[in-house]
XYZ file of C-alpha atoms in Angstrom:
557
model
C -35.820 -2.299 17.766
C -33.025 -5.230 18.018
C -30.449 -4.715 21.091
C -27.551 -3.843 18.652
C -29.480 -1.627 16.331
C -29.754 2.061 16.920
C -32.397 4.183 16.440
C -32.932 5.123 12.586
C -35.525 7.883 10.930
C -37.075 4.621 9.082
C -37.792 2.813 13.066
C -38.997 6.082 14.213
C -40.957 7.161 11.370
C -43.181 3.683 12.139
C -44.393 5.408 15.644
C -47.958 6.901 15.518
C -46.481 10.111 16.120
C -45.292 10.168 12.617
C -48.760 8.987 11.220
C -49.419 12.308 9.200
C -45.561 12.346 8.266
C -44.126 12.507 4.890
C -41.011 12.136 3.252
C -40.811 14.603 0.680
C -36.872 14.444 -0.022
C -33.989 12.601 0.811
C -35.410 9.031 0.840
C -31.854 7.394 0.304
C -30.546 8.868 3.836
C -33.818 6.734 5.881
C -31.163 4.521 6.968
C -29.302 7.242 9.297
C -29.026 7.139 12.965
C -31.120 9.358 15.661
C -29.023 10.088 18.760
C -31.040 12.525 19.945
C -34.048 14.523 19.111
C -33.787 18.739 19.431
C -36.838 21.235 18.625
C -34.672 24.338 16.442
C -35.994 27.455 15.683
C -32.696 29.578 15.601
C -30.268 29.774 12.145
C -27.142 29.418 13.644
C -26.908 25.980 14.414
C -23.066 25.525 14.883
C -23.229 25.319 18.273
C -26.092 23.951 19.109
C -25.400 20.137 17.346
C -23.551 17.399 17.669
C -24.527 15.238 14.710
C -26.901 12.467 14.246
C -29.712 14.589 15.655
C -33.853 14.641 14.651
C -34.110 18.352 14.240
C -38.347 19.465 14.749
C -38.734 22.863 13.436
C -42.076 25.211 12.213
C -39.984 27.322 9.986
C -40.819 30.477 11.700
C -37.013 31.520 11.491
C -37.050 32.057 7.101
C -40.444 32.246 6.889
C -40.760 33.527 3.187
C -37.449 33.806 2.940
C -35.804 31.497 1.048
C -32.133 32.135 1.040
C -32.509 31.828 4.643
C -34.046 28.087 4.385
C -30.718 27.108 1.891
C -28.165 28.397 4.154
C -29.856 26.340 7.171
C -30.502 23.381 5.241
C -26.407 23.203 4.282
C -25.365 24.199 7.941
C -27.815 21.009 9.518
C -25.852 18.826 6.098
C -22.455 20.096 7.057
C -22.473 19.499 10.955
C -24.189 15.424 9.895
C -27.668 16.248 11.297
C -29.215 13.274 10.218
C -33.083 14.729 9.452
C -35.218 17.774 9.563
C -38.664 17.387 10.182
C -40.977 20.570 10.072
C -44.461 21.525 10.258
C -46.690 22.923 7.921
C -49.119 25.977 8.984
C -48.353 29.123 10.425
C -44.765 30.026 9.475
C -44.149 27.318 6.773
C -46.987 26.961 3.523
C -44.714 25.088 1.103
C -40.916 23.798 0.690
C -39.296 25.440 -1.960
C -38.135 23.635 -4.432
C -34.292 24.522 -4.321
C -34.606 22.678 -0.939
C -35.491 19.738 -2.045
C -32.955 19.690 -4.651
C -30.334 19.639 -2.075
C -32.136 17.498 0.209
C -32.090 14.978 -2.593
C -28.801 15.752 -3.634
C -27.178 14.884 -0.143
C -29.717 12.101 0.807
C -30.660 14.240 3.641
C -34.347 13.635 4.581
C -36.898 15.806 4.843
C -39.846 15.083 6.383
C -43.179 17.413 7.091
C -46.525 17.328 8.657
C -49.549 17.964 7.552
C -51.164 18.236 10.507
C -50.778 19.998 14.281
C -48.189 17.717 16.353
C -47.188 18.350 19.706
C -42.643 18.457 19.696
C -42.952 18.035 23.260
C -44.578 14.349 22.614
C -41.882 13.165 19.982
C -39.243 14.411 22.241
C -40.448 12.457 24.819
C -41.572 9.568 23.270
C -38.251 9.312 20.603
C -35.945 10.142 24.036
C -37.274 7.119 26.224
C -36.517 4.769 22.892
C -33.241 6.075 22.804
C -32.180 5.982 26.677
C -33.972 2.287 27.117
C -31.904 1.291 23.473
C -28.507 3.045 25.330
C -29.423 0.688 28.544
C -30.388 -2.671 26.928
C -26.718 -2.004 24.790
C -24.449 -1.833 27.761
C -26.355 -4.662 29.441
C -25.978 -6.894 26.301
C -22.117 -5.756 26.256
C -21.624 -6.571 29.838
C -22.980 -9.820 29.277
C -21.165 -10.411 25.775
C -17.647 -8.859 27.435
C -17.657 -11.774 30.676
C -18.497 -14.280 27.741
C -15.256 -12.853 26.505
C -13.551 -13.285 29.705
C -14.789 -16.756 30.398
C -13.484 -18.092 26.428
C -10.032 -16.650 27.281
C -9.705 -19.081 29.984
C -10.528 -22.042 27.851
C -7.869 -23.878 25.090
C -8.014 -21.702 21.611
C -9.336 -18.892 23.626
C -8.637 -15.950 20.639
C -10.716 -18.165 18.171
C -13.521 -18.820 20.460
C -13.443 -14.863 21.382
C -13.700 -14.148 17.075
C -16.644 -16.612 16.499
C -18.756 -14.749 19.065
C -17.859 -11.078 18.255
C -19.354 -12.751 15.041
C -22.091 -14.039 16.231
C -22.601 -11.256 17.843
C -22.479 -8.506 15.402
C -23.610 -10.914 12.146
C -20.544 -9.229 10.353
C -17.255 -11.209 8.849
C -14.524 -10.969 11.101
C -10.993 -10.443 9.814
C -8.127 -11.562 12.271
C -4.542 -10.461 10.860
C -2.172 -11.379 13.640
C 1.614 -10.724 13.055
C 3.884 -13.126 11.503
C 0.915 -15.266 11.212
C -1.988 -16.204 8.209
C -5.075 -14.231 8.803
C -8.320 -15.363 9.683
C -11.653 -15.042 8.158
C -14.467 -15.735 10.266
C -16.381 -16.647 8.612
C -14.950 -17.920 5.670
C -15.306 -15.229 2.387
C -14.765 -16.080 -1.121
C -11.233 -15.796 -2.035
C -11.098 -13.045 -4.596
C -12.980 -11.275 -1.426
C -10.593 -12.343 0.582
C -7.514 -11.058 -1.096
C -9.277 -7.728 -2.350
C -9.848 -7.015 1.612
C -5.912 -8.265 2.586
C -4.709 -6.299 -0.116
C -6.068 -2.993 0.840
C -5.489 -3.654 4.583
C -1.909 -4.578 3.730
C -1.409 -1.773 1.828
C -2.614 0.967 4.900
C -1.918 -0.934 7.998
C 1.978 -0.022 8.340
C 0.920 3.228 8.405
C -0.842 2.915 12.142
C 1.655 3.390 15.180
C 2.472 -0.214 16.145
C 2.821 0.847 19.918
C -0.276 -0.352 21.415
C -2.547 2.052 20.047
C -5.873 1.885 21.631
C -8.046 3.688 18.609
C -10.461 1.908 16.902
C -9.636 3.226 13.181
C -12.829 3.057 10.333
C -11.933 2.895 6.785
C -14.210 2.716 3.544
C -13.522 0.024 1.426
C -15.952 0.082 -1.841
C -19.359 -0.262 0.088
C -18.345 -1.668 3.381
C -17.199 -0.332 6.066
C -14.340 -1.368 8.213
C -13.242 -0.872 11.529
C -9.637 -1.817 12.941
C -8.833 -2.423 16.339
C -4.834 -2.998 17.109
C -4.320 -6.071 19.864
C -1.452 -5.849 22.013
C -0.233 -5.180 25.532
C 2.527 -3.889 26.924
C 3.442 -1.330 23.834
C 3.212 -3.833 21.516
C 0.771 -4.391 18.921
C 0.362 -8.087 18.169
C -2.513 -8.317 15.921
C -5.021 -6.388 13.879
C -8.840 -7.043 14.732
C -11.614 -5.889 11.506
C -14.953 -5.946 11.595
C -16.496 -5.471 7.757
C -19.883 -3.655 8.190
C -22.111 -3.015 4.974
C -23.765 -0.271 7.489
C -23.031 2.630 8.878
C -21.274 1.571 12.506
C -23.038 2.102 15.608
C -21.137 2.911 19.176
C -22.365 -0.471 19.907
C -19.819 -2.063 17.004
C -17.154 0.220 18.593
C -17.672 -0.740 21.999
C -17.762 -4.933 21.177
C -14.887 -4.437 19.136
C -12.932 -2.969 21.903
C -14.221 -5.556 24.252
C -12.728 -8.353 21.738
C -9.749 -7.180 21.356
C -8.740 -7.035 25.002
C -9.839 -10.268 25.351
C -8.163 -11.609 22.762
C -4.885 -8.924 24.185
C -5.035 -10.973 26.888
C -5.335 -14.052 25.726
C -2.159 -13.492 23.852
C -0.648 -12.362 26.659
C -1.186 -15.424 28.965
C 0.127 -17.766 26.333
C 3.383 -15.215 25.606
C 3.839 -15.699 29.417
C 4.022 -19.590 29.442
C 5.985 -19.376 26.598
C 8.289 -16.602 27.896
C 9.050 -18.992 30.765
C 9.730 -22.040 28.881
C 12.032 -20.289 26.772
C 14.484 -18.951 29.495
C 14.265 -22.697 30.951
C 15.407 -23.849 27.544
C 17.989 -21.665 26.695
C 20.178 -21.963 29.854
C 23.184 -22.806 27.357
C 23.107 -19.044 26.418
C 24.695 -18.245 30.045
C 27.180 -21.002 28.951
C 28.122 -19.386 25.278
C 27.807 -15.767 27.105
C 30.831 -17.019 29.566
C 33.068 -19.159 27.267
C 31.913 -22.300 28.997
C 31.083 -23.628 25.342
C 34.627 -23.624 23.754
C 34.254 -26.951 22.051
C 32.300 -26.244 18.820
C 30.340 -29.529 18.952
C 28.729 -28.711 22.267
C 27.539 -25.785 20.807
C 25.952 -27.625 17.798
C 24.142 -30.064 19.910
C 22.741 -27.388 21.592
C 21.270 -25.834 18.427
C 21.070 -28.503 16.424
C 19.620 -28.181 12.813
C 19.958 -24.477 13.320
C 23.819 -24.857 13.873
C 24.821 -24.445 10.722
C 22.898 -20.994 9.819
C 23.353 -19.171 12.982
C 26.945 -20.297 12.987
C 27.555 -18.437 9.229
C 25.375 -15.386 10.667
C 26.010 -12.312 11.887
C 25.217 -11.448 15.508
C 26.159 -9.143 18.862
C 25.383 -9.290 22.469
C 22.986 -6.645 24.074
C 22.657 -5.855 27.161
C 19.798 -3.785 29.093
C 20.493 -2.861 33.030
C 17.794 -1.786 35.222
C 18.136 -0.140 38.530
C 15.452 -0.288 40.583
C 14.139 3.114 42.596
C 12.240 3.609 45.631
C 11.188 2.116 49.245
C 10.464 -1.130 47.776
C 13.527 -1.643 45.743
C 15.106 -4.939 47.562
C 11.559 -6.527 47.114
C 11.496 -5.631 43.182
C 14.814 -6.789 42.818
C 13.514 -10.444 44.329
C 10.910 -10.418 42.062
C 12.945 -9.269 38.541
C 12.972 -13.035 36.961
C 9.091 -13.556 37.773
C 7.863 -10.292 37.324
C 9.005 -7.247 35.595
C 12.030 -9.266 33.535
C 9.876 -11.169 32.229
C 7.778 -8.748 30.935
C 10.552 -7.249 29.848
C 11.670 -9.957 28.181
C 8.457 -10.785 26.058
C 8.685 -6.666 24.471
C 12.176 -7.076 23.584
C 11.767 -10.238 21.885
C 8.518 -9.015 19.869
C 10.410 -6.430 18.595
C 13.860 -7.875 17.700
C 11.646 -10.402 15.677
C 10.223 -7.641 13.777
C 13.335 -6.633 12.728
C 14.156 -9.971 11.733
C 16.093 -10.993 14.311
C 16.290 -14.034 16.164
C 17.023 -13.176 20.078
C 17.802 -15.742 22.773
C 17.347 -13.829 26.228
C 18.521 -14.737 29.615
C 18.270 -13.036 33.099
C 21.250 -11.826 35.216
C 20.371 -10.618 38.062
C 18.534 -7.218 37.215
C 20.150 -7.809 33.680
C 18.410 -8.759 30.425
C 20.912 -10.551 27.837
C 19.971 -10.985 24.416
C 22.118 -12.875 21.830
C 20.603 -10.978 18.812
C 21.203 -13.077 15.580
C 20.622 -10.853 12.150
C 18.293 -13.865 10.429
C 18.681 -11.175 7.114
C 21.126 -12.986 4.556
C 24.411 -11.228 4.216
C 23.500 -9.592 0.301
C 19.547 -8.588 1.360
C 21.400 -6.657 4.912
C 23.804 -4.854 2.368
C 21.222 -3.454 -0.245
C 18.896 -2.934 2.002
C 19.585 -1.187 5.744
C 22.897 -2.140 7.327
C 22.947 -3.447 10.575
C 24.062 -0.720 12.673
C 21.295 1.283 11.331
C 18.991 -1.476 12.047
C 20.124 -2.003 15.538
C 20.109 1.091 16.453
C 16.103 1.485 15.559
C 15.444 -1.279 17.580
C 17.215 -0.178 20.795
C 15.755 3.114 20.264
C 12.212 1.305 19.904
C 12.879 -0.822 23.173
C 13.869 2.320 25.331
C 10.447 4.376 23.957
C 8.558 1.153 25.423
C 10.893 1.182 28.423
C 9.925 5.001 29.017
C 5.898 4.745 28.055
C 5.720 1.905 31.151
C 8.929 2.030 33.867
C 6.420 5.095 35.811
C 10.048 6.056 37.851
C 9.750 2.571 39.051
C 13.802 2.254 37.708
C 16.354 3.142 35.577
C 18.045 1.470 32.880
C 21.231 1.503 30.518
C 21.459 -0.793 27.316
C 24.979 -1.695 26.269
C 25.748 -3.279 22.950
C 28.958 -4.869 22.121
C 30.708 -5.546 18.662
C 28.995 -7.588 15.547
C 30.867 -11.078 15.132
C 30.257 -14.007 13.201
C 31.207 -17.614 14.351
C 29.059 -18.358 18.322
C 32.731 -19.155 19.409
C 32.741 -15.294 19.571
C 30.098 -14.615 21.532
C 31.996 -13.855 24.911
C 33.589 -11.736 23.103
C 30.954 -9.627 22.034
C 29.225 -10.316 25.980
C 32.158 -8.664 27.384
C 32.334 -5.635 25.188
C 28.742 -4.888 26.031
C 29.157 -5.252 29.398
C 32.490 -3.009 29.223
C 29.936 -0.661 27.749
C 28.088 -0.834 31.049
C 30.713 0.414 32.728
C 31.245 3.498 31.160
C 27.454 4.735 31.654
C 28.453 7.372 34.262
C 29.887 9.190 30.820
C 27.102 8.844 28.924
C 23.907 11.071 28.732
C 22.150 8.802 26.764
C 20.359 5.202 27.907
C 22.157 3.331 24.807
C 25.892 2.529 24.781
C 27.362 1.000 22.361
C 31.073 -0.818 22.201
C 31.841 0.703 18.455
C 31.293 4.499 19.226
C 33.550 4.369 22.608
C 36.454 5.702 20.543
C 39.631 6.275 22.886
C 37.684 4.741 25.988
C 38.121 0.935 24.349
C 41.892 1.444 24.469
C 41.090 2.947 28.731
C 38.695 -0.191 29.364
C 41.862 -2.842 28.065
C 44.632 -0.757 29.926
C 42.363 -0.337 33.099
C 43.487 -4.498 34.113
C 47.802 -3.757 33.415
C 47.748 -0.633 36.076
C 48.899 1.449 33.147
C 46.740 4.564 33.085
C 47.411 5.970 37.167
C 51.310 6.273 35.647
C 50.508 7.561 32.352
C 47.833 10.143 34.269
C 50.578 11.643 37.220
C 53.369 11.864 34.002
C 50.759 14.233 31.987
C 48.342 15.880 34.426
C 49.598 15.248 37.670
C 51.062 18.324 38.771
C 47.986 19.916 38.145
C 45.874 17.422 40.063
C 48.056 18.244 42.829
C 47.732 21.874 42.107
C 43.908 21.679 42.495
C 44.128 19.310 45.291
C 46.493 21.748 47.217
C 45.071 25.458 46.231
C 41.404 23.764 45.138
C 41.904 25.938 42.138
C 40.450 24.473 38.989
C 43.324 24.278 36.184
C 42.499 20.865 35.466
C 38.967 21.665 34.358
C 40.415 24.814 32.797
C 43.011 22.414 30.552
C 39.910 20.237 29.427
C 38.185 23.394 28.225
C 40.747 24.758 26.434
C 41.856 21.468 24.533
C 38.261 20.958 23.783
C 38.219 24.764 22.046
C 41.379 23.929 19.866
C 43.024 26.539 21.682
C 40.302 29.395 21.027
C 40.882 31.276 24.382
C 37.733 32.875 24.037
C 35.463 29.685 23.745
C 37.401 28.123 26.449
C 36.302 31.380 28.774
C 32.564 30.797 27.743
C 32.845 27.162 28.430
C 34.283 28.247 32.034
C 31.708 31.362 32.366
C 35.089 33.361 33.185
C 36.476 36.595 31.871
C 39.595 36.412 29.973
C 42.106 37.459 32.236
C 41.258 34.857 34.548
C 41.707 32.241 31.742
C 44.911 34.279 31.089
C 46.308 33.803 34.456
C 45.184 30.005 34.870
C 47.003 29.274 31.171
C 50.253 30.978 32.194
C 49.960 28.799 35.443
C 49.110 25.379 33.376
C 52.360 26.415 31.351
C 54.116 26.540 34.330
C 53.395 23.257 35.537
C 53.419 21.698 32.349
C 55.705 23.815 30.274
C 55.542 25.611 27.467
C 54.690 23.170 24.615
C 52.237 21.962 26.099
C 49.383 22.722 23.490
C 51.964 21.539 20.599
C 49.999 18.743 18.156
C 51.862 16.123 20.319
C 51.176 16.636 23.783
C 47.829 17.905 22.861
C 46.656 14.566 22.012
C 48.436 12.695 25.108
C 46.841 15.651 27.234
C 43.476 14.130 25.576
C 43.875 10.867 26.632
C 45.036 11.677 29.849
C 42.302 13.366 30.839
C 39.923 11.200 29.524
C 41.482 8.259 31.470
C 41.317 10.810 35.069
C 37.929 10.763 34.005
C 37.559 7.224 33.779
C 38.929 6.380 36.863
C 37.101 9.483 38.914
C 33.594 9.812 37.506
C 32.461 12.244 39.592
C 35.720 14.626 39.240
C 35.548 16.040 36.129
């Protein structure tokens, strides 16, 4: 028996155990695997099976009976048994016929002897093929996984890795990396070819593209194929297929998983290199993020070709903070630009280029910057998705990552300003996202973004002209004072109220106060205030003035 081939009934059926043997039904199913051998001589089965298992019986439990034999015959079909082998004599003179009928029906083979046979020998003698054949796989798999390894660290380390899973397994090899033409290793014919990419193309978008580590088996006429995903860091990068014309074995399950971190990490080493040049190369971006680039033509020879395009494109500035938690939090905020940003940095680009964007990152101290450029022509982003929409599935698809691998290791807040066209305006859209920033004490959620800040963009512009401490004391001051002198709580009482339209008896469940306490802190608020206070005019400066309190005293309100 070859390293990477399991045990089958046909192998074990060569052993002289099996010399008086015969197949009486279910030759079609010789090709199934033996895990493991039991002696059965009880009906209900259900929990005594796995699957794939020899079962050695005499019959003695429907002796004569043959309803009995057809209901244990399905129940060893339905839980994948893979053969039942059973002795004539005694208990058992002859297999009725219905039983072979379904024995033949499902492939399922049946096997008797003729003769006496000691279960105790096949047990033993089918177990110690099995264990050394479970040994001599992981052996060969440690040795073929370090071969792995070692190709990694040569040049084209992913195709070396795919020409000895090949090799390997003596199976075609389909590599389908993203954004990239699939490989075929080794070559098929080409109506083969695009039979395969069609039907793969037509059920991989169903898989979770977050670094899912199942190994997925599909039919596909009479092959077999299993799919591995290849990624790191919550990312899937590629799709790795093995076609099999055989039922798989763990040992095709294991090598495949073997490959594809390999390969995962292959990937990831050359991401890294890249990673690094890229922040080297676009230094210019801190430039264009700070108005340094005014003049148009410095911008263009920075871009070049690409001037033009990006120029007539739409595009916004986003933002994502992280705050760093824990003893160790000086030392992981020296190591942000070598470490953990740039890790950061390689997810968030994968995924804005899957949403057909083009993103040009920089670091900022513990901040990542991306100049997100919509590379989706102006008609396609109308008829299909509009931007917003867009955005706003990739930020939510960068903080899921963000969550799956911080562990508590930090926070962070992503702030996204405006959508401009022209790069002259991308300060513009820098400083609304990190405006955004500012106002994260607000927020409950991680995302902020500049175009759903409502009355707190007209706050963030006054805050630099010293307007809003006057406009606060000519609205809400006397009862600032109020609170500050009796630390009674009509501020909070006013917000309530305005926020319930004026229904007294929301505002009291808001407050978790009976009524006549709201009464008496309303008659006080009109005392301070006076007695229109609540008309359609004041209401709305009341608003604003005690949203801008808030914005100058997060922790007050």
């Amino acid at each position: 028996m070859e390293t990477n081939d399991i045990l089958t009934i046909e192998s074990a059926l060569k052993n002289t155990l099996f010399k008086d043997a015969q197949v009486i039904a279910g030759n079609g199913g010789l090709q199934r695997n033996v895990r493991w051998v039991h002696i059965l001589e009880v009906l209900d089965i259900e929990a005594l099976v796995h699957g794939n298992e020899m079962i050695l019986s005499t019959g003695i439990g429907f002796t004569e009976n043959v309803t009995s034999f057809v209901s244990y015959l399905n129940k060893l079909i339905e839980h994948n048994v893979s053969c039942l082998c059973l002795e004539m004599g005694q208990y058992l003179k002859f297999i009725p016929k219905e039983v072979i009928e379904i024995a033949n029906t499902n492939n399922f083979p049946l096997i008797i002897f003729t003769k006496a046979v000691r279960f105790v020998d096949i047990t033993q003698e089918l177990h110690t093929l099995i264990i050394n054949h479970h040994y001599s796989m992981l052996k060969n798999l440690e040795r073929i996984s370090r071969e792995f390894y070692r190709l990694t660290l040569e040049s084209q380390g992913t195709r070396n890795v795919l020409e000895l899973l090949h090799s390997s397994t003596k199976y075609p090899i389909i590599y389908l990396p993203f954004q990239e033409t699939p490989k075929f290793i080794p070559s098929l014919p080409l109506h083969k070819q695009n039979e395969l990419l069609l039907f793969l193309n037509t059920r991989l978008p169903a898989l979770d593209s977050n670094e899912d580590e199942s190994v997925y088996s599909w039919k596909f006429n009479d092959d077999t194929l299993l799919i591995r995903p290849v990624g790191a860091m919550g990312q899937t990068w590629a799709y790795l297929c093995l076609v099999k014309n055989q039922e798989p074995t763990e040992y095709d399950f294991l090598l495949l998983d073997s490959a594809s971190l390999s390969i995962a990490q292959d990937l990831l080493k050359t991401r890294y290199i890249e990673e690094r040049q890229l922040h080297t190369e676009n230094l210019w971006v801190n430039d264009l993020l700070n108005n340094r680039l005014k003049d148009e033509l410095l911008i263009k020879t920075q871009l070049g070709q690409h001037y033009k395009s990006f120029n007539e494109l739409e595009f916004c500035v986003c933002i994502i903070e992280l705050q760093f938690l824990g003893n160790k939090k000086e030392e992981m905020i020296d190591s942000f630009s070598q470490s953990t940003g740039l890790h950061l940095s390689m997810i968030v680009r994968s995924i804005f280029k899957q949403h057909s964007f083009q993103p040009f990152i920089t670091l900022q101290n513990t901040c990542l910057v991306i100049l997100a450029i919509n590379m989706l022509p102006a008609k396609q982003t109308r008829d299909t998705l509009h931007m917003k929409h867009r955005f706003n599935h990739i930020l939510k698809e960068i903080e899921n990552t963000i969550n799956r691998k911080k562990t508590n290791k930090f926070e962070f807040c992503i702030g996204v300003g405006s959508s401009y066209t022209g790069l002259k305006n991308v300060h513009i859209s820098y400083e609304e996202a990190t405006k955004s920033l500012f106002l994260k004490p607000f927020y409950k959620s991680s995302i902020i973004l500049y175009e759903e800040l409502g009355v707190f963009q007209l706050l963030l512009n006054l805050q630099k002209e010293s307007m809003l401490e006057s406009y606060i004391a000519n609205h809400i001051g006397p009862l600032i004072e109020e609170d500050r002198k009796k630390k009674s709580d009509l501020l909070r009482t006013l917000q309530a109220f305005v926020e319930s339209n004026g229904s007294k008896k929301l505002a009291a469940e808001q407050l978790h106060i009976v009524r006549q306490s709201l009464y008496y802190r309303l008659d006080k608020i009109k005392e301070l205030l006076g007695e229109d206070f609540m008309s359609s005019q004041n209401r709305l400066a009341l608003q604003l003035a005690i949203q801008a309190y808030q914005f100058l005293n997060t922790s007050k309100l």
